[in-house]
Amino acid sequence: MNTTDFTHIEIIEPAPIEFTFDAIGWSILLVAVVLMVLVFAMMRIRGYQKNKYRREAINTIINQQFENAEVLIRTLSLVLKTVAISTYGREKVGALSGAHWLNFLIETCPKINRYDMELVVEGTFNLELVREMDAVRQNELKRSVTYWIQHHA
């Protein structure tokens, strides 16, 4: 066996390599990241535009001052029907009234307060149910209708 003593040899280290973005992989990564950001932004914009009807309906309910409970019930009913028609189509929703309309509202948003929806649906036809409604109850109805608008299937 030949053993050599390397202790007296001076080891010369190469100069450190500088980091640059000149490699083609960095360009490909940049293009991929830009495309992902653009796709994500387009999806968010489409979702925002798609839910414009929800924002408008909620603004109608929140920003409008109602002189009495009868006007409130009529407005809530109109907003519900308008949102349902814009979402599900006139053929499916337009002719619904009474119990069929109530069942539709509950089926499309199962966690909704059934009593509030009954009051909105029946109060439209029988205003005696809502004449003596206080402001707290009116706000609860607004919240329920707003919840349906936000969470319907």
PDB file of C-alpha atoms in Angstrom:
ATOM      1  CA  MET A   1       0.000   0.000   0.000  1.00  0.00           C
ATOM      2  CA  ASN A   2       1.158   3.331  -0.944  1.00  0.00           C
ATOM      3  CA  THR A   3       0.407   5.960   1.635  1.00  0.00           C
ATOM      4  CA  THR A   4       0.986   9.550   0.830  1.00  0.00           C
ATOM      5  CA  ASP A   5       1.162  12.337   3.303  1.00  0.00           C
ATOM      6  CA  PHE A   6      -1.102  15.184   2.176  1.00  0.00           C
ATOM      7  CA  THR A   7      -0.504  17.448   5.136  1.00  0.00           C
ATOM      8  CA  HIS A   8       2.086  19.560   3.370  1.00  0.00           C
ATOM      9  CA  ILE A   9      -0.076  20.226   0.278  1.00  0.00           C
ATOM     10  CA  GLU A  10      -1.851  23.584   0.193  1.00  0.00           C
ATOM     11  CA  ILE A  11      -5.523  23.271  -0.776  1.00  0.00           C
ATOM     12  CA  ILE A  12      -6.733  26.081  -3.014  1.00  0.00           C
ATOM     13  CA  GLU A  13     -10.455  26.773  -2.764  1.00  0.00           C
ATOM     14  CA  PRO A  14     -12.275  28.110  -5.810  1.00  0.00           C
ATOM     15  CA  ALA A  15     -13.815  31.575  -5.737  1.00  0.00           C
ATOM     16  CA  PRO A  16     -17.458  31.592  -4.586  1.00  0.00           C
ATOM     17  CA  ILE A  17     -20.036  31.503  -7.362  1.00  0.00           C
ATOM     18  CA  GLU A  18     -22.218  34.588  -7.490  1.00  0.00           C
ATOM     19  CA  PHE A  19     -25.979  34.124  -7.399  1.00  0.00           C
ATOM     20  CA  THR A  20     -27.815  35.310 -10.506  1.00  0.00           C
ATOM     21  CA  PHE A  21     -31.275  34.884 -12.024  1.00  0.00           C
ATOM     22  CA  ASP A  22     -29.843  34.130 -15.475  1.00  0.00           C
ATOM     23  CA  ALA A  23     -30.846  30.459 -15.433  1.00  0.00           C
ATOM     24  CA  ILE A  24     -33.910  29.517 -17.505  1.00  0.00           C
ATOM     25  CA  GLY A  25     -35.579  27.897 -14.487  1.00  0.00           C
ATOM     26  CA  TRP A  26     -36.048  31.256 -12.791  1.00  0.00           C
ATOM     27  CA  SER A  27     -37.773  32.671 -15.859  1.00  0.00           C
ATOM     28  CA  ILE A  28     -40.109  29.673 -16.009  1.00  0.00           C
ATOM     29  CA  LEU A  29     -40.867  30.014 -12.288  1.00  0.00           C
ATOM     30  CA  LEU A  30     -41.610  33.733 -12.712  1.00  0.00           C
ATOM     31  CA  VAL A  31     -44.020  33.061 -15.595  1.00  0.00           C
ATOM     32  CA  ALA A  32     -45.750  30.308 -13.588  1.00  0.00           C
ATOM     33  CA  VAL A  33     -46.183  32.560 -10.540  1.00  0.00           C
ATOM     34  CA  VAL A  34     -47.518  35.447 -12.659  1.00  0.00           C
ATOM     35  CA  LEU A  35     -50.009  33.107 -14.355  1.00  0.00           C
ATOM     36  CA  MET A  36     -51.182  31.736 -11.001  1.00  0.00           C
ATOM     37  CA  VAL A  37     -51.692  35.262  -9.647  1.00  0.00           C
ATOM     38  CA  LEU A  38     -53.648  36.245 -12.770  1.00  0.00           C
ATOM     39  CA  VAL A  39     -55.861  33.159 -12.584  1.00  0.00           C
ATOM     40  CA  PHE A  40     -56.534  33.769  -8.891  1.00  0.00           C
ATOM     41  CA  ALA A  41     -57.354  37.433  -9.553  1.00  0.00           C
ATOM     42  CA  MET A  42     -59.724  36.507 -12.405  1.00  0.00           C
ATOM     43  CA  MET A  43     -61.518  33.988 -10.195  1.00  0.00           C
ATOM     44  CA  ARG A  44     -61.956  36.578  -7.439  1.00  0.00           C
ATOM     45  CA  ILE A  45     -63.218  39.198  -9.894  1.00  0.00           C
ATOM     46  CA  ARG A  46     -65.679  36.741 -11.422  1.00  0.00           C
ATOM     47  CA  GLY A  47     -66.963  35.761  -7.983  1.00  0.00           C
ATOM     48  CA  TYR A  48     -67.316  39.415  -7.022  1.00  0.00           C
ATOM     49  CA  GLN A  49     -69.286  40.216 -10.174  1.00  0.00           C
ATOM     50  CA  LYS A  50     -71.372  37.071  -9.818  1.00  0.00           C
ATOM     51  CA  ASN A  51     -72.515  38.109  -6.323  1.00  0.00           C
ATOM     52  CA  LYS A  52     -73.426  41.671  -7.285  1.00  0.00           C
ATOM     53  CA  TYR A  53     -77.142  40.885  -7.005  1.00  0.00           C
ATOM     54  CA  ARG A  54     -76.628  39.768  -3.397  1.00  0.00           C
ATOM     55  CA  ARG A  55     -74.867  42.994  -2.418  1.00  0.00           C
ATOM     56  CA  GLU A  56     -77.533  45.129  -4.080  1.00  0.00           C
ATOM     57  CA  ALA A  57     -80.368  43.241  -2.364  1.00  0.00           C
ATOM     58  CA  ILE A  58     -78.710  43.481   1.042  1.00  0.00           C
ATOM     59  CA  ASN A  59     -78.071  47.198   0.540  1.00  0.00           C
ATOM     60  CA  THR A  60     -81.744  47.652  -0.316  1.00  0.00           C
ATOM     61  CA  ILE A  61     -82.718  46.059   2.983  1.00  0.00           C
ATOM     62  CA  ILE A  62     -80.095  47.701   5.180  1.00  0.00           C
ATOM     63  CA  ASN A  63     -80.016  51.229   3.800  1.00  0.00           C
ATOM     64  CA  GLN A  64     -83.728  51.813   3.328  1.00  0.00           C
ATOM     65  CA  GLN A  65     -85.810  53.393   6.072  1.00  0.00           C
ATOM     66  CA  PHE A  66     -89.217  51.750   6.436  1.00  0.00           C
ATOM     67  CA  GLU A  67     -92.114  53.865   7.675  1.00  0.00           C
ATOM     68  CA  ASN A  68     -93.965  50.873   9.134  1.00  0.00           C
ATOM     69  CA  ALA A  69     -93.954  47.095   9.317  1.00  0.00           C
ATOM     70  CA  GLU A  70     -96.276  46.692   6.334  1.00  0.00           C
ATOM     71  CA  VAL A  71     -93.841  48.462   4.013  1.00  0.00           C
ATOM     72  CA  LEU A  72     -91.002  46.419   5.480  1.00  0.00           C
ATOM     73  CA  ILE A  73     -92.787  43.102   4.838  1.00  0.00           C
ATOM     74  CA  ARG A  74     -93.685  44.059   1.276  1.00  0.00           C
ATOM     75  CA  THR A  75     -90.127  45.174   0.560  1.00  0.00           C
ATOM     76  CA  LEU A  76     -88.599  42.048   2.093  1.00  0.00           C
ATOM     77  CA  SER A  77     -90.947  39.860   0.087  1.00  0.00           C
ATOM     78  CA  LEU A  78     -90.144  41.730  -3.119  1.00  0.00           C
ATOM     79  CA  VAL A  79     -86.395  41.506  -2.500  1.00  0.00           C
ATOM     80  CA  LEU A  80     -86.631  37.769  -1.747  1.00  0.00           C
ATOM     81  CA  LYS A  81     -88.601  37.088  -4.923  1.00  0.00           C
ATOM     82  CA  THR A  82     -86.255  39.230  -7.030  1.00  0.00           C
ATOM     83  CA  VAL A  83     -83.156  37.464  -5.714  1.00  0.00           C
ATOM     84  CA  ALA A  84     -84.735  34.042  -6.167  1.00  0.00           C
ATOM     85  CA  ILE A  85     -85.759  34.825  -9.745  1.00  0.00           C
ATOM     86  CA  SER A  86     -82.298  36.130 -10.619  1.00  0.00           C
ATOM     87  CA  THR A  87     -80.712  33.004  -9.131  1.00  0.00           C
ATOM     88  CA  TYR A  88     -83.093  30.185 -10.035  1.00  0.00           C
ATOM     89  CA  GLY A  89     -84.966  31.630 -13.001  1.00  0.00           C
ATOM     90  CA  ARG A  90     -88.477  32.915 -13.518  1.00  0.00           C
ATOM     91  CA  GLU A  91     -89.785  29.532 -14.673  1.00  0.00           C
ATOM     92  CA  LYS A  92     -88.940  27.851 -11.378  1.00  0.00           C
ATOM     93  CA  VAL A  93     -89.716  30.662  -8.929  1.00  0.00           C
ATOM     94  CA  GLY A  94     -92.082  33.114 -10.586  1.00  0.00           C
ATOM     95  CA  ALA A  95     -95.311  31.216  -9.957  1.00  0.00           C
ATOM     96  CA  LEU A  96     -94.528  30.156  -6.384  1.00  0.00           C
ATOM     97  CA  SER A  97     -96.660  31.596  -3.603  1.00  0.00           C
ATOM     98  CA  GLY A  98     -97.915  30.701  -0.150  1.00  0.00           C
ATOM     99  CA  ALA A  99     -96.766  27.323   1.183  1.00  0.00           C
ATOM    100  CA  HIS A 100     -94.885  26.458  -2.018  1.00  0.00           C
ATOM    101  CA  TRP A 101     -92.903  29.703  -1.806  1.00  0.00           C
ATOM    102  CA  LEU A 102     -92.169  29.106   1.886  1.00  0.00           C
ATOM    103  CA  ASN A 103     -91.003  25.531   1.210  1.00  0.00           C
ATOM    104  CA  PHE A 104     -88.780  26.776  -1.593  1.00  0.00           C
ATOM    105  CA  LEU A 105     -87.153  29.369   0.689  1.00  0.00           C
ATOM    106  CA  ILE A 106     -86.529  26.776   3.398  1.00  0.00           C
ATOM    107  CA  GLU A 107     -85.229  24.131   0.973  1.00  0.00           C
ATOM    108  CA  THR A 108     -82.736  26.505  -0.610  1.00  0.00           C
ATOM    109  CA  CYS A 109     -81.391  27.632   2.780  1.00  0.00           C
ATOM    110  CA  PRO A 110     -82.023  24.909   5.390  1.00  0.00           C
ATOM    111  CA  LYS A 111     -80.539  26.844   8.350  1.00  0.00           C
ATOM    112  CA  ILE A 112     -82.947  29.750   7.928  1.00  0.00           C
ATOM    113  CA  ASN A 113     -85.361  30.640  10.717  1.00  0.00           C
ATOM    114  CA  ARG A 114     -88.620  29.042   9.545  1.00  0.00           C
ATOM    115  CA  TYR A 115     -90.813  31.282  11.688  1.00  0.00           C
ATOM    116  CA  ASP A 116     -89.324  34.445  10.203  1.00  0.00           C
ATOM    117  CA  MET A 117     -89.811  33.175   6.675  1.00  0.00           C
ATOM    118  CA  GLU A 118     -93.417  32.214   7.489  1.00  0.00           C
ATOM    119  CA  LEU A 119     -94.017  35.721   8.775  1.00  0.00           C
ATOM    120  CA  VAL A 120     -92.578  37.308   5.632  1.00  0.00           C
ATOM    121  CA  VAL A 121     -94.544  35.014   3.292  1.00  0.00           C
ATOM    122  CA  GLU A 122     -97.857  35.109   5.162  1.00  0.00           C
ATOM    123  CA  GLY A 123     -97.471  38.739   6.222  1.00  0.00           C
ATOM    124  CA  THR A 124     -97.418  39.775   2.581  1.00  0.00           C
ATOM    125  CA  PHE A 125    -100.956  38.463   2.162  1.00  0.00           C
ATOM    126  CA  ASN A 126    -102.253  39.104   5.687  1.00  0.00           C
ATOM    127  CA  LEU A 127    -100.977  42.462   6.907  1.00  0.00           C
ATOM    128  CA  GLU A 128    -102.814  42.067  10.233  1.00  0.00           C
ATOM    129  CA  LEU A 129     -99.989  39.727  11.297  1.00  0.00           C
ATOM    130  CA  VAL A 130     -97.393  42.473  11.085  1.00  0.00           C
ATOM    131  CA  ARG A 131     -99.183  45.716  12.008  1.00  0.00           C
ATOM    132  CA  GLU A 132     -98.141  45.695  15.670  1.00  0.00           C
ATOM    133  CA  MET A 133     -94.561  44.517  15.054  1.00  0.00           C
ATOM    134  CA  ASP A 134     -91.926  46.343  17.116  1.00  0.00           C
ATOM    135  CA  ALA A 135     -88.546  47.555  15.852  1.00  0.00           C
ATOM    136  CA  VAL A 136     -86.644  44.630  17.401  1.00  0.00           C
ATOM    137  CA  ARG A 137     -88.792  42.104  15.552  1.00  0.00           C
ATOM    138  CA  GLN A 138     -88.427  44.081  12.328  1.00  0.00           C
ATOM    139  CA  ASN A 139     -84.644  43.921  12.672  1.00  0.00           C
ATOM    140  CA  GLU A 140     -84.839  40.165  13.227  1.00  0.00           C
ATOM    141  CA  LEU A 141     -86.796  39.799   9.998  1.00  0.00           C
ATOM    142  CA  LYS A 142     -84.233  41.919   8.158  1.00  0.00           C
ATOM    143  CA  ARG A 143     -81.446  39.706   9.507  1.00  0.00           C
ATOM    144  CA  SER A 144     -83.252  36.526   8.466  1.00  0.00           C
ATOM    145  CA  VAL A 145     -83.884  37.741   4.934  1.00  0.00           C
ATOM    146  CA  THR A 146     -80.303  38.989   4.684  1.00  0.00           C
ATOM    147  CA  TYR A 147     -79.102  35.582   5.885  1.00  0.00           C
ATOM    148  CA  TRP A 148     -81.157  33.854   3.176  1.00  0.00           C
ATOM    149  CA  ILE A 149     -79.736  36.175   0.527  1.00  0.00           C
ATOM    150  CA  GLN A 150     -76.177  35.470   1.653  1.00  0.00           C
ATOM    151  CA  HIS A 151     -76.504  31.704   2.094  1.00  0.00           C
ATOM    152  CA  HIS A 152     -79.069  30.386  -0.374  1.00  0.00           C
ATOM    153  CA  ALA A 153     -77.809  27.459  -2.374  1.00  0.00           C
TER     154      ALA A 153
END
